[in-house]
Amino acid sequence: MWRRSGARALLLLRSSIHRPLPPPPSPLRALTRAPPPPRPLSRFLSSSPEPLPDAGGGAASASSDPTDAGEDGLASDPTEAGEDNLASLWEEDAGDADDVFAADASPDPADAVVDEVLAARVGAVVESTPEDQIPSALADMVVDFNEPLLAAILVSAAESCSGKKLLLLFKSAGKNNPAAKSLANLEIVVDKIADSDEIDKMDVYLLWDLVKEMGAVPGSVNTQVLNKLLAMFWKLEKSKAALEAFDMFSELGCAPDGDSYYLAIQAAGRKSMVDAAWRVCDGMISSGCFPDGEKVGDIVMFFCKKKKVKEAHSVYITAKEKKVQAPTSALTFLVSALARNDETINTALELLEEYQGESLKDAGQSYAAVIHGLCNTNNVEDAKKVLMRMVNLGPAPGSAVFNFVITALSKNGEMEDAKGLMRVMENQGICPDIYTYSVIMSGYAKGGMMDEAHALLRDAKRIHPRLSRVTYHTLIRGYCKMEEFEKALECLKEMKEDGMEPNMDEYNKLIQSLCLKALDWRTAENLLKEMEDGGLCLKGTTRSLIAAVKELEMDELSKASQEA
């Protein structure tokens, strides 16, 4: 018990030594380091203390605590004397005290007490001094910087000082005491510069030089600091600097995380450095270290926009394997990009399986893109299957999707299937539009099935009060192709009766067909007069054709009359 109490007493003795407060601030004098405090109890803290004199030492003793022992050798005052005096207590507990003081001789810098007055004075100097004079102003101040003191100044000054001032303060303090340049203090400076409304390019480059310098000491830089530098270079559109910083992660003792890869890719993209961006992305895929789903989606869309659809697909699939799911918007963008390329249309078709459950309601654009792509590659059978899957399972197709497949079927002459899909449209509550009728009529006309085409025209007129010019033009061309010129002229007349004035294309087609196939220049001349009355001007070649046919007939008649 005495040994424990003695150690406690020695600790109390040491804690009773009060350090003097710093002098009050003076704007006219530089800061000076306070002199070390006097140590009146140094003889008790000496490594070889002298024993206190006993009662027989006489008046010559310099001790301020003389003891009077009785005949039995016990102290007469129980508060100042006991079985052992203070000297013997020291001797017994010297080992314990040495251990205690040895442990206390190297305190944790984080536990140091910050001189708030000193911190305020330094902060005031930094705030009031121009940036280019801060290093010299701090050099003139005799300040023993340590990590907590610098942290306190940085936190306080961050509210009113620029990022560059904090950076200069940090570097000056580091010259005074390298231990003050801690990672925690560096993060304060980085946050200040990164959060500025307008990031200064030179500040960022100075910060980058500082980070490279500190990175020589293990543990002085971390991934979060480097990521913020990458973000700043990205905002400044300094792609090469961002890639340099990314490439130095390992040299600076840091491992890139998902955000590191994301920021480097986005920074490279600012200058369309697609190959460099893919190099970083390839490393991300190899490492299996991905950012969150939203950022993966950004990466996927970036490579799609740069025509790197296969690479974008690789990012999406690998991230999914790592349980990182890109948003539906990114999937839709990817499917649409894949569907536009003949080489990757089947990959787009496979990705439709990604839409399940609730996500099907957002899959309409992707399904439409795949169906359009399949039709463009003449893979009509698969396009029809995807369409019917939409009909049966969703998402519900619109008229445009039906028209993609109906157009492809009509071009291939599969008219029954095309007409059948039009009935499916009607069963889905979708009214076939004028385009639907026109494209099926075109298919019929192409196959010489003019009666079916004209019957479809009558069906369309019952639903749509005003048709398009293309609808009638399709029939006129079809009748001319079949050399049924009377029906072609009837269709022209019907067009005018329905309030649709023929244009030069209809007249030109009829006149050319009449001249070249029927040699009927009289009807052609009547049509020419009708055109001119309507304010239309026939092409010179077609007008010449009428004259040539007429002249040919006159020659034939003249020749025949001569022979008679």
XYZ file of C-alpha atoms in Angstrom:
564
model
C 0.000 0.000 0.000
C 2.789 2.439 0.853
C 4.546 1.719 -2.396
C 1.364 2.524 -4.350
C 0.723 5.628 -2.292
C 4.287 6.838 -2.714
C 4.063 6.653 -6.462
C 0.789 8.516 -6.332
C 2.369 11.201 -4.179
C 5.208 11.690 -6.590
C 2.749 12.048 -9.436
C 0.813 14.625 -7.463
C 4.019 16.493 -6.788
C 4.804 16.664 -10.458
C 1.289 17.684 -11.394
C 1.444 20.510 -8.843
C 4.097 22.300 -10.875
C 2.242 25.080 -12.661
C 3.525 26.446 -15.917
C 3.282 30.234 -16.312
C 0.707 31.622 -18.732
C 2.036 33.176 -21.956
C 2.372 36.974 -22.017
C -0.572 38.959 -23.294
C -0.607 39.528 -27.057
C 1.171 42.588 -28.337
C 0.821 43.697 -31.947
C 4.198 45.366 -31.828
C 6.310 42.488 -30.643
C 6.973 39.123 -32.121
C 6.114 36.037 -30.136
C 8.837 34.718 -27.868
C 9.101 31.361 -26.287
C 8.409 31.490 -22.531
C 11.380 30.578 -20.314
C 11.232 27.191 -18.591
C 9.474 27.315 -15.211
C 11.519 26.993 -11.989
C 11.601 23.553 -10.430
C 11.668 24.074 -6.600
C 11.231 20.347 -6.001
C 14.053 19.287 -8.283
C 15.889 17.567 -5.428
C 12.959 15.275 -4.952
C 12.924 14.501 -8.661
C 16.683 13.972 -8.951
C 17.909 10.558 -9.913
C 20.161 10.570 -6.808
C 18.312 12.523 -4.110
C 19.999 13.446 -0.852
C 18.321 12.038 2.282
C 16.492 14.523 4.469
C 18.376 15.388 7.698
C 17.059 13.806 10.871
C 16.377 15.480 14.234
C 19.991 15.275 15.292
C 21.228 17.335 12.374
C 21.054 20.592 14.427
C 20.128 24.056 13.405
C 22.551 23.973 10.479
C 20.068 21.831 8.511
C 18.591 23.673 5.516
C 15.472 21.529 5.472
C 12.184 23.374 5.801
C 10.533 20.314 7.415
C 12.671 19.325 10.487
C 11.345 16.355 12.501
C 11.582 15.784 16.269
C 11.869 12.090 17.124
C 10.861 10.747 20.481
C 12.756 8.321 22.599
C 11.044 5.395 20.976
C 12.162 6.591 17.536
C 8.613 7.494 16.335
C 7.756 10.856 14.853
C 6.051 13.251 17.179
C 3.853 14.684 14.350
C 1.908 11.925 12.563
C 1.320 14.149 9.489
C 5.008 14.763 8.814
C 6.718 11.671 10.118
C 6.044 7.986 9.982
C 7.726 4.734 9.693
C 9.571 6.106 6.667
C 10.416 9.706 5.954
C 10.056 11.195 2.474
C 13.630 10.272 1.591
C 13.106 6.618 2.425
C 9.853 6.732 0.527
C 11.776 7.995 -2.503
C 14.339 5.199 -2.148
C 11.649 2.549 -1.913
C 9.651 3.903 -4.830
C 12.508 5.180 -6.968
C 11.998 2.383 -9.437
C 8.262 3.033 -9.652
C 8.766 6.787 -9.999
C 11.371 6.336 -12.694
C 8.907 4.172 -14.602
C 6.138 6.735 -14.200
C 8.302 9.680 -15.260
C 9.857 7.682 -18.076
C 6.380 7.003 -19.434
C 5.483 10.657 -19.022
C 8.687 11.856 -20.666
C 7.331 11.143 -24.194
C 3.704 12.284 -24.213
C 1.406 11.635 -27.175
C 1.318 14.812 -29.292
C -2.419 14.372 -29.618
C -2.729 14.729 -25.841
C -0.830 18.024 -25.739
C -2.739 21.032 -24.484
C -3.253 23.647 -27.178
C -2.375 27.200 -26.224
C -5.546 28.879 -27.471
C -4.109 32.369 -27.139
C -1.099 31.422 -29.230
C -3.281 29.697 -31.812
C -5.461 32.800 -32.071
C -2.440 35.065 -32.538
C -0.974 32.921 -35.300
C -4.371 32.683 -36.963
C -4.757 36.456 -36.870
C -1.357 36.911 -38.501
C -2.235 34.424 -41.263
C -5.590 36.103 -41.872
C -4.213 39.656 -42.027
C -1.028 38.937 -43.982
C -0.974 38.862 -47.795
C -0.423 35.408 -49.218
C 3.046 36.113 -50.591
C 4.247 37.370 -47.184
C 2.921 34.543 -45.004
C 6.112 32.402 -45.005
C 8.286 35.317 -43.913
C 5.727 36.521 -41.345
C 5.598 33.084 -39.757
C 9.383 32.771 -39.849
C 9.656 35.981 -37.818
C 7.418 34.528 -35.133
C 9.149 32.224 -32.689
C 6.485 29.530 -32.520
C 7.067 25.919 -31.592
C 4.525 24.285 -33.878
C 3.202 20.870 -33.015
C 0.417 18.814 -34.526
C -2.438 19.907 -32.202
C -1.444 23.563 -32.363
C -1.317 23.523 -36.161
C -4.644 21.679 -36.287
C -6.284 24.316 -34.095
C -4.934 27.141 -36.259
C -5.982 25.426 -39.493
C -9.520 24.725 -38.295
C -9.959 28.291 -37.077
C -8.386 29.904 -40.148
C -10.334 27.716 -42.586
C -13.440 29.785 -41.946
C -11.935 33.062 -43.124
C -8.733 32.294 -45.035
C -8.195 31.061 -48.571
C -6.996 27.561 -49.321
C -3.648 28.926 -50.431
C -3.092 30.631 -47.079
C -3.764 27.365 -45.272
C -1.391 25.609 -47.623
C 1.372 28.142 -46.925
C 0.737 27.890 -43.187
C 0.971 24.116 -43.366
C 4.269 24.208 -45.252
C 5.787 26.841 -42.939
C 4.790 24.904 -39.831
C 6.297 21.788 -41.369
C 9.622 23.517 -41.799
C 9.527 24.515 -38.115
C 8.562 21.027 -36.965
C 8.117 18.204 -39.507
C 5.948 16.320 -37.012
C 3.273 18.980 -37.427
C 2.750 17.870 -41.039
C 0.393 15.057 -40.104
C -2.143 13.353 -42.323
C -4.995 14.813 -40.278
C -3.699 18.351 -40.808
C -3.134 17.688 -44.501
C -6.768 16.608 -44.808
C -7.895 19.974 -43.384
C -5.966 21.809 -46.111
C -7.204 19.459 -48.844
C -10.825 19.841 -47.749
C -10.550 23.619 -47.760
C -9.150 23.757 -51.300
C -11.525 21.082 -52.639
C -14.615 22.774 -51.166
C -13.817 26.202 -52.578
C -16.486 27.729 -54.792
C -13.863 28.351 -57.453
C -10.932 25.968 -57.351
C -7.655 27.727 -58.141
C -5.497 25.790 -60.575
C -2.201 26.883 -59.010
C -3.403 25.964 -55.518
C -4.183 22.452 -56.713
C -0.804 22.020 -58.375
C 0.980 23.318 -55.235
C -1.065 20.869 -53.187
C -0.152 18.041 -55.537
C 3.558 18.869 -55.133
C 3.108 18.819 -51.354
C 1.330 15.470 -51.458
C 4.110 13.946 -53.549
C 6.666 15.294 -51.070
C 4.794 13.932 -48.057
C 4.171 10.615 -49.779
C 7.825 9.740 -49.309
C 6.971 9.057 -45.660
C 4.716 5.994 -45.261
C 1.304 6.801 -43.839
C 1.484 10.519 -44.605
C -1.007 10.284 -47.500
C -4.144 8.200 -47.902
C -6.525 7.219 -50.686
C -9.126 9.809 -49.688
C -6.628 12.666 -50.115
C -5.618 11.402 -53.553
C -9.261 10.961 -54.564
C -9.972 14.593 -53.728
C -7.020 15.616 -55.853
C -8.398 13.528 -58.721
C -11.773 15.227 -58.313
C -10.163 18.673 -58.439
C -8.171 17.833 -61.563
C -11.398 16.518 -63.123
C -13.212 19.787 -62.386
C -10.291 21.763 -63.789
C -10.275 19.538 -66.911
C -6.631 18.647 -66.240
C -6.833 15.101 -67.556
C -3.098 14.434 -67.787
C -2.498 15.603 -64.218
C -5.340 13.399 -62.989
C -3.888 10.371 -64.763
C -0.437 11.163 -63.328
C -1.914 11.286 -59.832
C -3.767 8.016 -60.406
C -0.630 6.282 -61.669
C 1.268 7.333 -58.507
C -1.106 5.679 -56.026
C 1.208 2.728 -55.469
C 4.317 4.914 -55.248
C 2.617 6.996 -52.560
C 1.718 3.904 -50.565
C -2.000 3.954 -51.388
C -4.355 1.516 -53.083
C -7.014 2.921 -55.450
C -10.618 2.232 -54.494
C -13.708 2.283 -56.691
C -13.984 6.054 -56.499
C -10.355 6.422 -57.592
C -11.041 4.493 -60.794
C -14.273 6.421 -61.384
C -12.641 9.837 -60.960
C -9.688 8.965 -63.188
C -12.002 7.686 -65.937
C -14.190 10.785 -65.773
C -11.156 13.076 -65.778
C -9.750 11.359 -68.864
C -13.128 11.666 -70.519
C -13.090 15.451 -70.157
C -10.454 15.576 -72.891
C -11.857 12.576 -74.812
C -8.827 10.503 -73.828
C -10.821 7.339 -74.451
C -7.873 4.950 -74.666
C -6.442 6.254 -71.377
C -9.872 5.996 -69.778
C -10.193 2.399 -70.914
C -6.720 1.601 -69.521
C -7.909 2.765 -66.110
C -11.208 0.954 -66.542
C -9.482 -2.268 -67.505
C -7.493 -2.041 -64.271
C -10.741 -1.553 -62.359
C -12.228 -4.674 -63.939
C -9.087 -6.681 -63.176
C -9.026 -5.528 -59.561
C -12.752 -6.121 -59.056
C -12.901 -2.833 -57.174
C -15.949 -0.914 -58.373
C -17.610 2.322 -57.218
C -21.303 2.383 -56.363
C -23.982 1.503 -58.906
C -24.713 5.081 -59.967
C -21.066 5.686 -60.827
C -20.798 2.371 -62.648
C -23.768 3.557 -64.693
C -21.907 6.769 -65.543
C -18.915 4.747 -66.731
C -21.137 2.500 -68.875
C -22.825 5.483 -70.525
C -19.482 7.240 -71.069
C -18.100 4.344 -73.111
C -21.392 3.971 -75.002
C -21.222 7.631 -76.038
C -17.637 7.101 -77.204
C -18.723 4.145 -79.406
C -17.059 1.629 -77.093
C -20.188 -0.486 -76.650
C -18.375 -3.786 -76.143
C -16.231 -2.241 -73.419
C -19.317 -0.708 -71.810
C -20.990 -4.124 -71.794
C -17.896 -5.628 -70.149
C -18.068 -3.029 -67.348
C -21.775 -3.675 -66.768
C -21.464 -7.473 -66.623
C -18.336 -7.541 -64.427
C -19.813 -5.039 -61.975
C -22.951 -7.136 -61.723
C -20.844 -10.191 -60.910
C -19.396 -8.165 -58.035
C -22.939 -7.412 -56.793
C -22.785 -3.805 -58.035
C -25.915 -3.059 -60.036
C -25.988 -0.131 -62.425
C -29.288 1.803 -62.536
C -31.962 0.942 -65.091
C -31.246 4.137 -67.008
C -27.686 2.934 -67.696
C -28.952 -0.490 -68.772
C -31.404 1.147 -71.179
C -28.629 3.323 -72.612
C -26.397 0.267 -73.047
C -29.083 -1.846 -74.738
C -29.949 0.967 -77.160
C -26.266 1.433 -78.062
C -25.758 -2.299 -78.608
C -28.933 -2.533 -80.715
C -27.659 0.086 -83.173
C -24.684 -2.072 -84.122
C -25.189 -5.113 -86.325
C -22.348 -6.937 -84.550
C -23.834 -6.466 -81.086
C -27.584 -6.688 -81.719
C -27.680 -10.233 -80.306
C -25.931 -9.025 -77.143
C -28.636 -6.399 -76.800
C -31.252 -9.112 -77.240
C -29.673 -11.128 -74.408
C -29.637 -8.104 -72.099
C -33.422 -7.867 -72.275
C -33.404 -10.695 -69.716
C -32.057 -8.159 -67.208
C -35.513 -6.624 -67.004
C -37.546 -8.581 -64.494
C -40.494 -7.750 -62.268
C -40.904 -4.062 -61.562
C -38.100 -3.085 -63.914
C -40.177 -4.237 -66.894
C -42.207 -1.041 -66.712
C -39.045 0.886 -67.681
C -38.008 -1.529 -70.432
C -40.106 -0.140 -73.295
C -37.276 1.853 -74.867
C -34.885 -1.094 -74.718
C -37.378 -3.494 -76.287
C -38.169 -0.997 -79.019
C -34.463 -0.490 -79.780
C -33.837 -4.238 -79.996
C -36.872 -4.819 -82.257
C -35.772 -1.965 -84.517
C -32.250 -3.361 -84.665
C -33.466 -6.870 -85.471
C -35.665 -5.515 -88.270
C -32.755 -3.534 -89.714
C -30.709 -6.729 -89.878
C -33.716 -8.491 -91.439
C -34.038 -10.797 -88.450
C -37.787 -10.388 -88.595
C -38.616 -13.676 -86.920
C -36.799 -12.750 -83.688
C -38.249 -9.249 -83.864
C -41.749 -10.715 -84.030
C -41.015 -13.005 -81.059
C -39.814 -10.079 -78.948
C -42.898 -8.099 -79.915
C -45.238 -10.898 -78.925
C -43.351 -11.267 -75.653
C -44.073 -7.605 -74.974
C -47.729 -8.211 -75.770
C -47.978 -11.174 -73.419
C -45.654 -10.186 -70.566
C -44.952 -6.495 -70.947
C -43.934 -3.826 -71.284
C -46.893 -2.968 -73.476
C -45.723 -2.040 -76.983
C -46.811 1.166 -78.701
C -47.766 1.727 -82.308
C -44.177 2.561 -83.289
C -42.952 -0.861 -82.150
C -45.720 -2.609 -84.081
C -44.883 -0.535 -87.145
C -41.220 -1.620 -87.008
C -42.205 -5.255 -87.404
C -45.107 -4.623 -89.790
C -42.775 -2.655 -92.076
C -40.187 -5.452 -92.089
C -42.858 -8.079 -92.803
C -44.348 -5.986 -95.597
C -40.956 -5.484 -97.254
C -40.436 -9.243 -97.161
C -43.880 -9.825 -98.685
C -45.207 -11.569 -95.562
C -48.520 -9.806 -95.861
C -50.638 -12.197 -93.839
C -48.334 -11.793 -90.822
C -48.312 -8.034 -91.322
C -52.117 -7.899 -91.485
C -52.266 -10.225 -88.478
C -50.107 -7.857 -86.392
C -52.434 -5.020 -87.292
C -55.281 -7.033 -85.758
C -53.134 -7.619 -82.656
C -52.700 -3.855 -82.419
C -56.447 -3.384 -82.464
C -56.911 -6.069 -79.790
C -54.402 -4.190 -77.620
C -56.554 -1.088 -77.925
C -54.112 0.599 -80.316
C -55.620 2.160 -83.411
C -53.449 1.526 -86.484
C -52.225 4.885 -87.730
C -51.984 6.114 -91.306
C -48.401 4.872 -91.518
C -49.529 1.347 -90.613
C -52.084 1.316 -93.423
C -49.678 2.888 -95.895
C -46.876 0.407 -95.280
C -49.190 -2.605 -95.619
C -50.722 -1.110 -98.762
C -47.175 -0.683 -100.091
C -46.497 -4.351 -99.446
C -49.631 -5.373 -101.264
C -48.847 -3.058 -104.185
C -45.291 -4.383 -104.394
C -46.708 -7.893 -104.704
C -49.242 -6.852 -107.322
C -52.182 -7.349 -104.947
C -53.884 -4.096 -105.888
C -57.394 -5.125 -104.940
C -56.228 -5.834 -101.360
C -54.332 -2.559 -101.294
C -57.339 -0.534 -102.459
C -59.605 -2.341 -99.962
C -57.193 -1.338 -97.194
C -57.437 2.247 -98.396
C -61.200 2.136 -97.904
C -60.699 0.694 -94.382
C -58.258 3.494 -93.542
C -60.707 6.172 -94.758
C -63.346 4.890 -92.326
C -60.952 5.417 -89.381
C -58.953 8.425 -90.510
C -60.930 11.210 -92.194
C -57.843 12.604 -93.899
C -55.089 10.354 -95.202
C -51.584 11.264 -96.289
C -50.417 11.938 -99.814
C -48.161 8.871 -99.578
C -51.190 6.593 -99.212
C -52.624 7.613 -102.568
C -49.206 7.791 -104.214
C -48.634 4.162 -103.247
C -51.807 3.083 -105.065
C -51.128 5.218 -108.151
C -47.637 3.772 -108.535
C -48.967 0.272 -107.989
C -51.636 0.638 -110.702
C -49.123 2.158 -113.085
C -46.777 -0.767 -112.462
C -49.627 -3.151 -113.299
C -50.450 -0.936 -116.336
C -53.958 -0.417 -115.037
C -53.954 3.232 -116.024
C -57.712 3.736 -115.792
C -57.637 2.709 -112.134
C -54.602 4.921 -111.563
C -56.553 7.891 -112.980
C -59.533 6.967 -110.826
C -57.272 6.940 -107.771
C -55.978 10.393 -108.741
C -59.555 11.617 -109.000
C -60.430 10.013 -105.638
C -57.453 11.759 -104.080
C -58.785 15.159 -105.198
C -62.285 14.328 -104.015
C -60.894 13.492 -100.568
C -59.424 17.001 -100.361
C -55.863 15.995 -101.184
C -54.327 17.901 -104.100
C -51.889 15.781 -106.137
C -48.376 17.103 -106.402
C -45.829 16.870 -109.191
C -44.801 13.338 -108.167
C -48.218 11.843 -108.850
C -48.595 13.676 -112.184
C -45.037 12.883 -113.232
C -45.484 9.173 -112.541
C -48.763 8.993 -114.441
C -47.535 10.986 -117.459
C -44.342 8.928 -117.760
C -46.263 5.664 -117.496
C -48.873 6.791 -120.041
C -46.208 7.842 -122.504
C -43.766 4.963 -122.117
C -46.151 2.078 -121.608
C -49.466 3.113 -123.138
C -48.153 5.663 -125.637
C -51.192 7.716 -124.627
C -49.944 11.230 -125.208
C -53.477 12.659 -125.306
C -54.254 11.671 -121.711
C -50.766 12.813 -120.789
C -51.403 16.204 -122.389
C -54.672 16.543 -120.442
C -52.811 15.809 -117.227
C -50.167 18.381 -118.188
C -52.875 21.019 -118.687
C -54.420 20.040 -115.339
C -51.040 20.485 -113.664
C -50.488 23.903 -115.180
C -53.964 25.015 -114.138
C -53.069 23.952 -110.610
C -49.882 26.019 -110.670
C -47.526 23.054 -111.038
C -44.641 22.957 -113.484
C -43.712 19.682 -115.144
C -40.076 18.720 -115.553
C -38.611 19.470 -118.953
C -37.696 15.856 -119.658
C -41.250 14.652 -119.026
C -42.698 17.480 -121.133
C -40.316 16.488 -123.917
C -41.464 12.891 -123.521
C -45.064 13.889 -124.336
C -43.906 15.712 -127.464
C -41.758 12.754 -128.535
C -44.579 10.243 -128.187
C -46.960 12.576 -130.013
C -44.427 13.035 -132.810
C -43.855 9.309 -132.983
C -47.568 8.713 -133.416
C -47.797 11.390 -136.074
C -44.907 9.782 -137.939
C -46.569 6.394 -137.719
C -49.854 7.782 -139.025
C -48.059 9.619 -141.817
C -46.162 6.507 -142.789
C -49.340 4.435 -142.716
C -51.169 6.933 -144.918
C -48.343 6.963 -147.404
C -48.316 3.197 -147.593
C -52.091 3.204 -148.163
